Amino acid sequence: MKKTIESIGRVDVSSVPLPNDVKLQSGTYTYSGKVLISYKTENDILSADFYNLAVLNDDGTDFQVIFSGVIPTKEKANGIRYMPFQDNKRVLLGDYVLECTPNIDTCTSAELVSIEYPSILEEDARTTHHWSEIIIAPDNKHMSWTMLRSDIGAAVAIGILERKSDSYVIENVQLISTIQNFEHDPNNPGFIFPRAIRGGEVKQFVRGGNAISAVGGKRSSTPDSIVQDLTSEDLTQVTYTPGYDETTIFSPDERFWE
């Protein structure tokens, strides 16, 4: 299907042909240009934790199964995601890394390796999902994720994914989202003012890994696409969607009674 969109020009949309017994669940491109898909067949469609992964060209040719097996879902996980590493040898799944030998495109052997999240976050009773979205940086090491909590809603963390003998461990973890939306005005006792809102639902690393795109907001508004710089305090609002709470948006220097 061909369609012209005024803002970006001509767009070609086409379907990827799949074998008749394949019931597609999810698909994404790898960094080499292959298509990575997750699918079910009639034999395993009733097994929630059984997954088939395959790679193929986007014209449907060269279909190759790279993994078939159980991927256990952890209690506070948000399912399975498919985030290929830029090294084209691994896929970040959420609670696991799928390691492919020699690479994703020509995988002859795949190993499922678990990820250890910081226990202080995962085991906290206020953490309802220790991850809801995950992304991996172009350096194949830095990982960021959004977690869901009962006290502050959502929080975003970043850390370094280190391979150990039988697992991956996330080290040097830092929170990079706003924990408190307001702070006391040190120059005016009894007054507070709003802080810039950082964090949201992470989408991908941008600017070579020096920033993160997310669904969030700079101020108390409806969610929009933002870019959060990792080397400074800068926030860039990409979209702006007026909403029902438009009247609650204030300039950052306005103060409110507690």
PDB file of C-alpha atoms in Angstrom:
ATOM      1  CA  MET A   1       0.000   0.000   0.000  1.00  0.00           C
ATOM      2  CA  LYS A   2       1.339   3.418  -0.942  1.00  0.00           C
ATOM      3  CA  LYS A   3       0.293   6.542   0.878  1.00  0.00           C
ATOM      4  CA  THR A   4       1.395  10.159   0.790  1.00  0.00           C
ATOM      5  CA  ILE A   5       1.589  11.994   4.100  1.00  0.00           C
ATOM      6  CA  GLU A   6       1.998  15.716   3.586  1.00  0.00           C
ATOM      7  CA  SER A   7       4.450  16.257   6.450  1.00  0.00           C
ATOM      8  CA  ILE A   8       6.882  13.450   5.552  1.00  0.00           C
ATOM      9  CA  GLY A   9       6.177  12.567   1.937  1.00  0.00           C
ATOM     10  CA  ARG A  10       5.512   9.225   0.291  1.00  0.00           C
ATOM     11  CA  VAL A  11       5.256   6.152   2.527  1.00  0.00           C
ATOM     12  CA  ASP A  12       5.177   2.522   1.386  1.00  0.00           C
ATOM     13  CA  VAL A  13       3.400   0.092   3.698  1.00  0.00           C
ATOM     14  CA  SER A  14       3.674  -3.632   3.031  1.00  0.00           C
ATOM     15  CA  SER A  15       3.037  -6.899   4.873  1.00  0.00           C
ATOM     16  CA  VAL A  16       5.751  -9.428   5.632  1.00  0.00           C
ATOM     17  CA  PRO A  17       4.717 -12.864   4.273  1.00  0.00           C
ATOM     18  CA  LEU A  18       4.849 -15.575   6.944  1.00  0.00           C
ATOM     19  CA  PRO A  19       4.416 -19.368   6.893  1.00  0.00           C
ATOM     20  CA  ASN A  20       0.803 -20.505   7.239  1.00  0.00           C
ATOM     21  CA  ASP A  21       1.303 -22.073  10.664  1.00  0.00           C
ATOM     22  CA  VAL A  22       2.828 -18.926  12.164  1.00  0.00           C
ATOM     23  CA  LYS A  23       0.563 -16.870  14.428  1.00  0.00           C
ATOM     24  CA  LEU A  24       2.426 -13.575  14.811  1.00  0.00           C
ATOM     25  CA  GLN A  25       2.697 -11.968  18.233  1.00  0.00           C
ATOM     26  CA  SER A  26       5.350  -9.286  17.800  1.00  0.00           C
ATOM     27  CA  GLY A  27       7.964  -8.121  15.332  1.00  0.00           C
ATOM     28  CA  THR A  28      10.846  -5.669  15.085  1.00  0.00           C
ATOM     29  CA  TYR A  29      13.891  -4.957  12.944  1.00  0.00           C
ATOM     30  CA  THR A  30      17.368  -6.022  14.015  1.00  0.00           C
ATOM     31  CA  TYR A  31      20.339  -3.720  13.464  1.00  0.00           C
ATOM     32  CA  SER A  32      21.392  -5.737  10.417  1.00  0.00           C
ATOM     33  CA  GLY A  33      18.036  -5.173   8.703  1.00  0.00           C
ATOM     34  CA  LYS A  34      16.486  -8.570   9.402  1.00  0.00           C
ATOM     35  CA  VAL A  35      13.030  -8.910  10.933  1.00  0.00           C
ATOM     36  CA  LEU A  36      12.847 -10.577  14.350  1.00  0.00           C
ATOM     37  CA  ILE A  37       9.435 -12.044  15.180  1.00  0.00           C
ATOM     38  CA  SER A  38       7.814 -13.785  18.122  1.00  0.00           C
ATOM     39  CA  TYR A  39       5.071 -16.235  17.204  1.00  0.00           C
ATOM     40  CA  LYS A  40       2.895 -19.124  18.285  1.00  0.00           C
ATOM     41  CA  THR A  41       1.788 -22.276  16.478  1.00  0.00           C
ATOM     42  CA  GLU A  42      -1.278 -24.469  17.008  1.00  0.00           C
ATOM     43  CA  ASN A  43       0.872 -26.789  19.145  1.00  0.00           C
ATOM     44  CA  ASP A  44       1.842 -24.153  21.708  1.00  0.00           C
ATOM     45  CA  ILE A  45      -0.841 -21.483  21.460  1.00  0.00           C
ATOM     46  CA  LEU A  46      -2.310 -22.442  24.858  1.00  0.00           C
ATOM     47  CA  SER A  47       1.037 -22.271  26.654  1.00  0.00           C
ATOM     48  CA  ALA A  48       1.447 -18.671  27.841  1.00  0.00           C
ATOM     49  CA  ASP A  49       5.178 -18.923  28.586  1.00  0.00           C
ATOM     50  CA  PHE A  50       6.206 -20.831  25.452  1.00  0.00           C
ATOM     51  CA  TYR A  51       7.765 -18.656  22.769  1.00  0.00           C
ATOM     52  CA  ASN A  52       9.094 -19.121  19.267  1.00  0.00           C
ATOM     53  CA  LEU A  53      11.517 -16.558  17.867  1.00  0.00           C
ATOM     54  CA  ALA A  54      12.604 -16.392  14.257  1.00  0.00           C
ATOM     55  CA  VAL A  55      14.426 -14.064  11.878  1.00  0.00           C
ATOM     56  CA  LEU A  56      13.645 -13.480   8.216  1.00  0.00           C
ATOM     57  CA  ASN A  57      14.008 -10.939   5.458  1.00  0.00           C
ATOM     58  CA  ASP A  58      11.194  -8.415   5.189  1.00  0.00           C
ATOM     59  CA  ASP A  59      10.131  -9.962   1.886  1.00  0.00           C
ATOM     60  CA  GLY A  60       9.392 -13.191   3.771  1.00  0.00           C
ATOM     61  CA  THR A  61      12.425 -15.141   2.590  1.00  0.00           C
ATOM     62  CA  ASP A  62      15.114 -16.922   4.601  1.00  0.00           C
ATOM     63  CA  PHE A  63      12.840 -17.787   7.554  1.00  0.00           C
ATOM     64  CA  GLN A  64      14.981 -19.216  10.386  1.00  0.00           C
ATOM     65  CA  VAL A  65      13.905 -20.260  13.875  1.00  0.00           C
ATOM     66  CA  ILE A  66      16.438 -19.111  16.491  1.00  0.00           C
ATOM     67  CA  PHE A  67      14.622 -20.066  19.720  1.00  0.00           C
ATOM     68  CA  SER A  68      11.720 -22.245  20.843  1.00  0.00           C
ATOM     69  CA  GLY A  69      11.093 -22.785  24.509  1.00  0.00           C
ATOM     70  CA  VAL A  70       9.722 -21.528  27.798  1.00  0.00           C
ATOM     71  CA  ILE A  71      10.580 -18.009  28.958  1.00  0.00           C
ATOM     72  CA  PRO A  72       9.293 -17.875  32.555  1.00  0.00           C
ATOM     73  CA  THR A  73       7.429 -14.670  33.380  1.00  0.00           C
ATOM     74  CA  LYS A  74       8.412 -13.157  36.708  1.00  0.00           C
ATOM     75  CA  GLU A  75       5.697 -11.960  39.087  1.00  0.00           C
ATOM     76  CA  LYS A  76       6.309  -8.219  38.738  1.00  0.00           C
ATOM     77  CA  ALA A  77       7.327  -8.197  35.073  1.00  0.00           C
ATOM     78  CA  ASN A  78       5.316  -6.611  32.264  1.00  0.00           C
ATOM     79  CA  GLY A  79       5.511  -9.565  29.896  1.00  0.00           C
ATOM     80  CA  ILE A  80       8.247  -9.892  27.286  1.00  0.00           C
ATOM     81  CA  ARG A  81       9.794  -7.176  25.106  1.00  0.00           C
ATOM     82  CA  TYR A  82      12.116  -7.579  22.107  1.00  0.00           C
ATOM     83  CA  MET A  83      14.990  -5.093  22.054  1.00  0.00           C
ATOM     84  CA  PRO A  84      17.914  -6.189  19.843  1.00  0.00           C
ATOM     85  CA  PHE A  85      21.365  -5.078  20.912  1.00  0.00           C
ATOM     86  CA  GLN A  86      23.338  -3.085  18.376  1.00  0.00           C
ATOM     87  CA  ASP A  87      26.027  -5.807  18.436  1.00  0.00           C
ATOM     88  CA  ASN A  88      23.437  -8.007  16.652  1.00  0.00           C
ATOM     89  CA  LYS A  89      24.256 -10.909  18.947  1.00  0.00           C
ATOM     90  CA  ARG A  90      21.765 -10.398  21.767  1.00  0.00           C
ATOM     91  CA  VAL A  91      18.142  -9.502  22.418  1.00  0.00           C
ATOM     92  CA  LEU A  92      16.953  -7.797  25.612  1.00  0.00           C
ATOM     93  CA  LEU A  93      13.671  -9.407  26.688  1.00  0.00           C
ATOM     94  CA  GLY A  94      12.998  -7.709  30.022  1.00  0.00           C
ATOM     95  CA  ASP A  95      14.037 -10.232  32.650  1.00  0.00           C
ATOM     96  CA  TYR A  96      16.385 -12.051  30.299  1.00  0.00           C
ATOM     97  CA  VAL A  97      18.954 -11.579  27.575  1.00  0.00           C
ATOM     98  CA  LEU A  98      18.843 -13.997  24.654  1.00  0.00           C
ATOM     99  CA  GLU A  99      22.432 -14.606  23.512  1.00  0.00           C
ATOM    100  CA  CYS A 100      22.770 -15.849  19.926  1.00  0.00           C
ATOM    101  CA  THR A 101      25.801 -17.623  18.490  1.00  0.00           C
ATOM    102  CA  PRO A 102      27.378 -16.547  16.194  1.00  0.00           C
ATOM    103  CA  ASN A 103      24.779 -13.736  15.768  1.00  0.00           C
ATOM    104  CA  ILE A 104      21.046 -13.157  15.524  1.00  0.00           C
ATOM    105  CA  ASP A 105      20.908 -13.506  11.740  1.00  0.00           C
ATOM    106  CA  THR A 106      22.617 -16.912  11.532  1.00  0.00           C
ATOM    107  CA  CYS A 107      21.914 -18.192  15.033  1.00  0.00           C
ATOM    108  CA  THR A 108      22.781 -21.864  15.546  1.00  0.00           C
ATOM    109  CA  SER A 109      22.715 -21.758  19.350  1.00  0.00           C
ATOM    110  CA  ALA A 110      20.738 -19.525  21.731  1.00  0.00           C
ATOM    111  CA  GLU A 111      21.071 -19.163  25.490  1.00  0.00           C
ATOM    112  CA  LEU A 112      18.540 -17.510  27.786  1.00  0.00           C
ATOM    113  CA  VAL A 113      20.377 -15.604  30.546  1.00  0.00           C
ATOM    114  CA  SER A 114      18.471 -14.033  33.455  1.00  0.00           C
ATOM    115  CA  ILE A 115      18.865 -10.402  34.558  1.00  0.00           C
ATOM    116  CA  GLU A 116      19.192  -9.462  38.226  1.00  0.00           C
ATOM    117  CA  TYR A 117      17.476  -6.151  38.966  1.00  0.00           C
ATOM    118  CA  PRO A 118      18.400  -4.320  42.180  1.00  0.00           C
ATOM    119  CA  SER A 119      16.643  -6.239  44.957  1.00  0.00           C
ATOM    120  CA  ILE A 120      15.884  -3.022  46.840  1.00  0.00           C
ATOM    121  CA  LEU A 121      13.647  -2.030  43.918  1.00  0.00           C
ATOM    122  CA  GLU A 122      12.282  -5.409  42.836  1.00  0.00           C
ATOM    123  CA  GLU A 123      11.405  -6.679  46.312  1.00  0.00           C
ATOM    124  CA  ASP A 124       9.962  -3.411  47.611  1.00  0.00           C
ATOM    125  CA  ALA A 125       6.248  -3.926  48.333  1.00  0.00           C
ATOM    126  CA  ARG A 126       5.527  -0.542  46.735  1.00  0.00           C
ATOM    127  CA  THR A 127       6.953  -1.745  43.413  1.00  0.00           C
ATOM    128  CA  THR A 128       4.056  -3.225  41.462  1.00  0.00           C
ATOM    129  CA  HIS A 129       6.139  -3.826  38.293  1.00  0.00           C
ATOM    130  CA  HIS A 130       9.926  -3.863  38.528  1.00  0.00           C
ATOM    131  CA  TRP A 131       9.852  -2.963  34.855  1.00  0.00           C
ATOM    132  CA  SER A 132       7.095  -1.872  32.492  1.00  0.00           C
ATOM    133  CA  GLU A 133       9.319  -0.707  29.609  1.00  0.00           C
ATOM    134  CA  ILE A 134      12.972  -1.448  28.828  1.00  0.00           C
ATOM    135  CA  ILE A 135      15.579  -0.030  26.420  1.00  0.00           C
ATOM    136  CA  ILE A 136      19.228  -0.784  25.649  1.00  0.00           C
ATOM    137  CA  ALA A 137      21.772   1.845  24.599  1.00  0.00           C
ATOM    138  CA  PRO A 138      23.955   1.796  21.439  1.00  0.00           C
ATOM    139  CA  ASP A 139      26.998   0.956  23.607  1.00  0.00           C
ATOM    140  CA  ASN A 140      25.339  -2.434  24.372  1.00  0.00           C
ATOM    141  CA  LYS A 141      25.814  -1.804  28.094  1.00  0.00           C
ATOM    142  CA  HIS A 142      23.605   0.951  29.444  1.00  0.00           C
ATOM    143  CA  MET A 143      20.055  -0.103  30.114  1.00  0.00           C
ATOM    144  CA  SER A 144      17.142   2.083  31.187  1.00  0.00           C
ATOM    145  CA  TRP A 145      13.727   1.035  32.350  1.00  0.00           C
ATOM    146  CA  THR A 146      10.465   2.381  33.729  1.00  0.00           C
ATOM    147  CA  MET A 147       9.132   0.759  36.892  1.00  0.00           C
ATOM    148  CA  LEU A 148       5.641   1.172  38.310  1.00  0.00           C
ATOM    149  CA  ARG A 149       5.106   1.926  41.999  1.00  0.00           C
ATOM    150  CA  SER A 150       2.143   2.459  44.285  1.00  0.00           C
ATOM    151  CA  ASP A 151       3.658   5.523  45.955  1.00  0.00           C
ATOM    152  CA  ILE A 152       4.924   7.702  43.083  1.00  0.00           C
ATOM    153  CA  GLY A 153       3.326   6.096  40.030  1.00  0.00           C
ATOM    154  CA  ALA A 154       6.287   5.580  37.718  1.00  0.00           C
ATOM    155  CA  ALA A 155      10.034   5.919  38.111  1.00  0.00           C
ATOM    156  CA  VAL A 156      12.869   5.652  35.594  1.00  0.00           C
ATOM    157  CA  ALA A 157      16.275   4.152  36.315  1.00  0.00           C
ATOM    158  CA  ILE A 158      19.465   3.629  34.351  1.00  0.00           C
ATOM    159  CA  GLY A 159      22.332   1.236  34.951  1.00  0.00           C
ATOM    160  CA  ILE A 160      25.083  -0.825  33.349  1.00  0.00           C
ATOM    161  CA  LEU A 161      24.254  -4.383  32.282  1.00  0.00           C
ATOM    162  CA  GLU A 162      27.206  -6.555  33.276  1.00  0.00           C
ATOM    163  CA  ARG A 163      27.587 -10.203  32.221  1.00  0.00           C
ATOM    164  CA  LYS A 164      28.482 -12.550  35.063  1.00  0.00           C
ATOM    165  CA  SER A 165      29.139 -16.303  34.911  1.00  0.00           C
ATOM    166  CA  ASP A 166      25.467 -17.320  34.842  1.00  0.00           C
ATOM    167  CA  SER A 167      23.478 -14.065  34.783  1.00  0.00           C
ATOM    168  CA  TYR A 168      23.466 -10.367  33.995  1.00  0.00           C
ATOM    169  CA  VAL A 169      23.566  -7.872  36.855  1.00  0.00           C
ATOM    170  CA  ILE A 170      22.521  -4.232  36.558  1.00  0.00           C
ATOM    171  CA  GLU A 171      25.216  -2.152  38.246  1.00  0.00           C
ATOM    172  CA  ASN A 172      25.690   1.563  38.997  1.00  0.00           C
ATOM    173  CA  VAL A 173      21.940   2.079  39.101  1.00  0.00           C
ATOM    174  CA  GLN A 174      20.646   5.649  39.252  1.00  0.00           C
ATOM    175  CA  LEU A 175      17.141   7.082  39.324  1.00  0.00           C
ATOM    176  CA  ILE A 176      16.730   9.705  36.598  1.00  0.00           C
ATOM    177  CA  SER A 177      13.109  10.685  37.170  1.00  0.00           C
ATOM    178  CA  THR A 178      11.353  13.192  39.377  1.00  0.00           C
ATOM    179  CA  ILE A 179      10.427  11.758  42.761  1.00  0.00           C
ATOM    180  CA  GLN A 180       8.698  14.860  44.165  1.00  0.00           C
ATOM    181  CA  ASN A 181       6.748  17.187  41.895  1.00  0.00           C
ATOM    182  CA  PHE A 182       7.001  20.162  44.256  1.00  0.00           C
ATOM    183  CA  GLU A 183       9.727  21.528  46.485  1.00  0.00           C
ATOM    184  CA  HIS A 184       9.911  24.086  49.262  1.00  0.00           C
ATOM    185  CA  ASP A 185      10.958  27.576  48.318  1.00  0.00           C
ATOM    186  CA  PRO A 186      14.045  28.240  50.490  1.00  0.00           C
ATOM    187  CA  ASN A 187      13.619  31.998  50.088  1.00  0.00           C
ATOM    188  CA  ASN A 188       9.935  32.086  51.024  1.00  0.00           C
ATOM    189  CA  PRO A 189       8.958  29.881  53.982  1.00  0.00           C
ATOM    190  CA  GLY A 190       5.486  28.416  53.601  1.00  0.00           C
ATOM    191  CA  PHE A 191       5.605  28.470  49.807  1.00  0.00           C
ATOM    192  CA  ILE A 192       6.321  25.678  47.311  1.00  0.00           C
ATOM    193  CA  PHE A 193       6.940  25.666  43.591  1.00  0.00           C
ATOM    194  CA  PRO A 194       6.691  22.967  40.902  1.00  0.00           C
ATOM    195  CA  ARG A 195       9.749  21.093  39.722  1.00  0.00           C
ATOM    196  CA  ALA A 196      10.412  20.085  36.134  1.00  0.00           C
ATOM    197  CA  ILE A 197       8.921  16.636  35.542  1.00  0.00           C
ATOM    198  CA  ARG A 198      11.528  14.091  34.449  1.00  0.00           C
ATOM    199  CA  GLY A 199      10.892  10.489  33.513  1.00  0.00           C
ATOM    200  CA  GLY A 200       7.918   8.697  32.008  1.00  0.00           C
ATOM    201  CA  GLU A 201       7.588   5.655  29.786  1.00  0.00           C
ATOM    202  CA  VAL A 202      11.010   5.166  28.184  1.00  0.00           C
ATOM    203  CA  LYS A 203      11.065   4.528  24.423  1.00  0.00           C
ATOM    204  CA  GLN A 204      14.627   4.567  23.105  1.00  0.00           C
ATOM    205  CA  PHE A 205      18.099   5.995  23.542  1.00  0.00           C
ATOM    206  CA  VAL A 206      18.741   8.934  21.203  1.00  0.00           C
ATOM    207  CA  ARG A 207      21.619  11.315  20.448  1.00  0.00           C
ATOM    208  CA  GLY A 208      24.061   8.413  20.363  1.00  0.00           C
ATOM    209  CA  GLY A 209      23.005   7.251  23.807  1.00  0.00           C
ATOM    210  CA  ASN A 210      23.326  10.650  25.486  1.00  0.00           C
ATOM    211  CA  ALA A 211      19.570  11.143  25.865  1.00  0.00           C
ATOM    212  CA  ILE A 212      16.364   9.152  26.210  1.00  0.00           C
ATOM    213  CA  SER A 213      13.049   9.678  24.459  1.00  0.00           C
ATOM    214  CA  ALA A 214      10.018   8.997  26.614  1.00  0.00           C
ATOM    215  CA  VAL A 215       6.328   9.621  27.036  1.00  0.00           C
ATOM    216  CA  GLY A 216       6.298  12.145  29.848  1.00  0.00           C
ATOM    217  CA  GLY A 217       5.850  15.849  30.327  1.00  0.00           C
ATOM    218  CA  LYS A 218       7.824  18.895  31.341  1.00  0.00           C
ATOM    219  CA  ARG A 219       5.030  20.259  33.507  1.00  0.00           C
ATOM    220  CA  SER A 220       1.698  19.150  34.994  1.00  0.00           C
ATOM    221  CA  SER A 221       0.002  18.479  31.679  1.00  0.00           C
ATOM    222  CA  THR A 222      -1.215  15.592  29.581  1.00  0.00           C
ATOM    223  CA  PRO A 223       1.618  13.198  28.571  1.00  0.00           C
ATOM    224  CA  ASP A 224       3.667  14.100  25.505  1.00  0.00           C
ATOM    225  CA  SER A 225       6.838  12.961  23.795  1.00  0.00           C
ATOM    226  CA  ILE A 226       9.919  14.377  25.462  1.00  0.00           C
ATOM    227  CA  VAL A 227      13.672  13.945  25.179  1.00  0.00           C
ATOM    228  CA  GLN A 228      15.582  13.829  28.452  1.00  0.00           C
ATOM    229  CA  ASP A 229      19.262  14.648  28.190  1.00  0.00           C
ATOM    230  CA  LEU A 230      21.588  12.423  30.238  1.00  0.00           C
ATOM    231  CA  THR A 231      24.533  14.808  30.293  1.00  0.00           C
ATOM    232  CA  SER A 232      22.645  17.862  31.555  1.00  0.00           C
ATOM    233  CA  GLU A 233      19.339  18.913  33.100  1.00  0.00           C
ATOM    234  CA  ASP A 234      17.840  19.730  29.689  1.00  0.00           C
ATOM    235  CA  LEU A 235      14.383  18.517  28.701  1.00  0.00           C
ATOM    236  CA  THR A 236      13.007  18.927  25.183  1.00  0.00           C
ATOM    237  CA  GLN A 237       9.271  18.647  24.597  1.00  0.00           C
ATOM    238  CA  VAL A 238       8.758  17.114  21.134  1.00  0.00           C
ATOM    239  CA  THR A 239       4.959  17.194  21.008  1.00  0.00           C
ATOM    240  CA  TYR A 240       2.395  19.359  22.773  1.00  0.00           C
ATOM    241  CA  THR A 241      -1.122  18.070  23.263  1.00  0.00           C
ATOM    242  CA  PRO A 242      -3.637  20.402  24.929  1.00  0.00           C
ATOM    243  CA  GLY A 243      -5.842  18.519  27.365  1.00  0.00           C
ATOM    244  CA  TYR A 244      -8.595  18.813  29.928  1.00  0.00           C
ATOM    245  CA  ASP A 245      -6.060  19.934  32.534  1.00  0.00           C
ATOM    246  CA  GLU A 246      -4.802  22.828  30.431  1.00  0.00           C
ATOM    247  CA  THR A 247      -5.706  25.292  33.177  1.00  0.00           C
ATOM    248  CA  THR A 248      -3.395  23.507  35.628  1.00  0.00           C
ATOM    249  CA  ILE A 249      -0.261  24.357  33.639  1.00  0.00           C
ATOM    250  CA  PHE A 250       1.678  27.149  35.282  1.00  0.00           C
ATOM    251  CA  SER A 251       4.929  28.862  34.538  1.00  0.00           C
ATOM    252  CA  PRO A 252       7.828  27.373  36.541  1.00  0.00           C
ATOM    253  CA  ASP A 253       8.274  30.539  38.615  1.00  0.00           C
ATOM    254  CA  GLU A 254       4.706  30.595  39.950  1.00  0.00           C
ATOM    255  CA  ARG A 255       4.399  29.691  43.634  1.00  0.00           C
ATOM    256  CA  PHE A 256       1.567  28.042  45.520  1.00  0.00           C
ATOM    257  CA  TRP A 257       0.411  27.975  49.096  1.00  0.00           C
ATOM    258  CA  GLU A 258       1.002  24.661  50.831  1.00  0.00           C
TER     259      GLU A 258
END
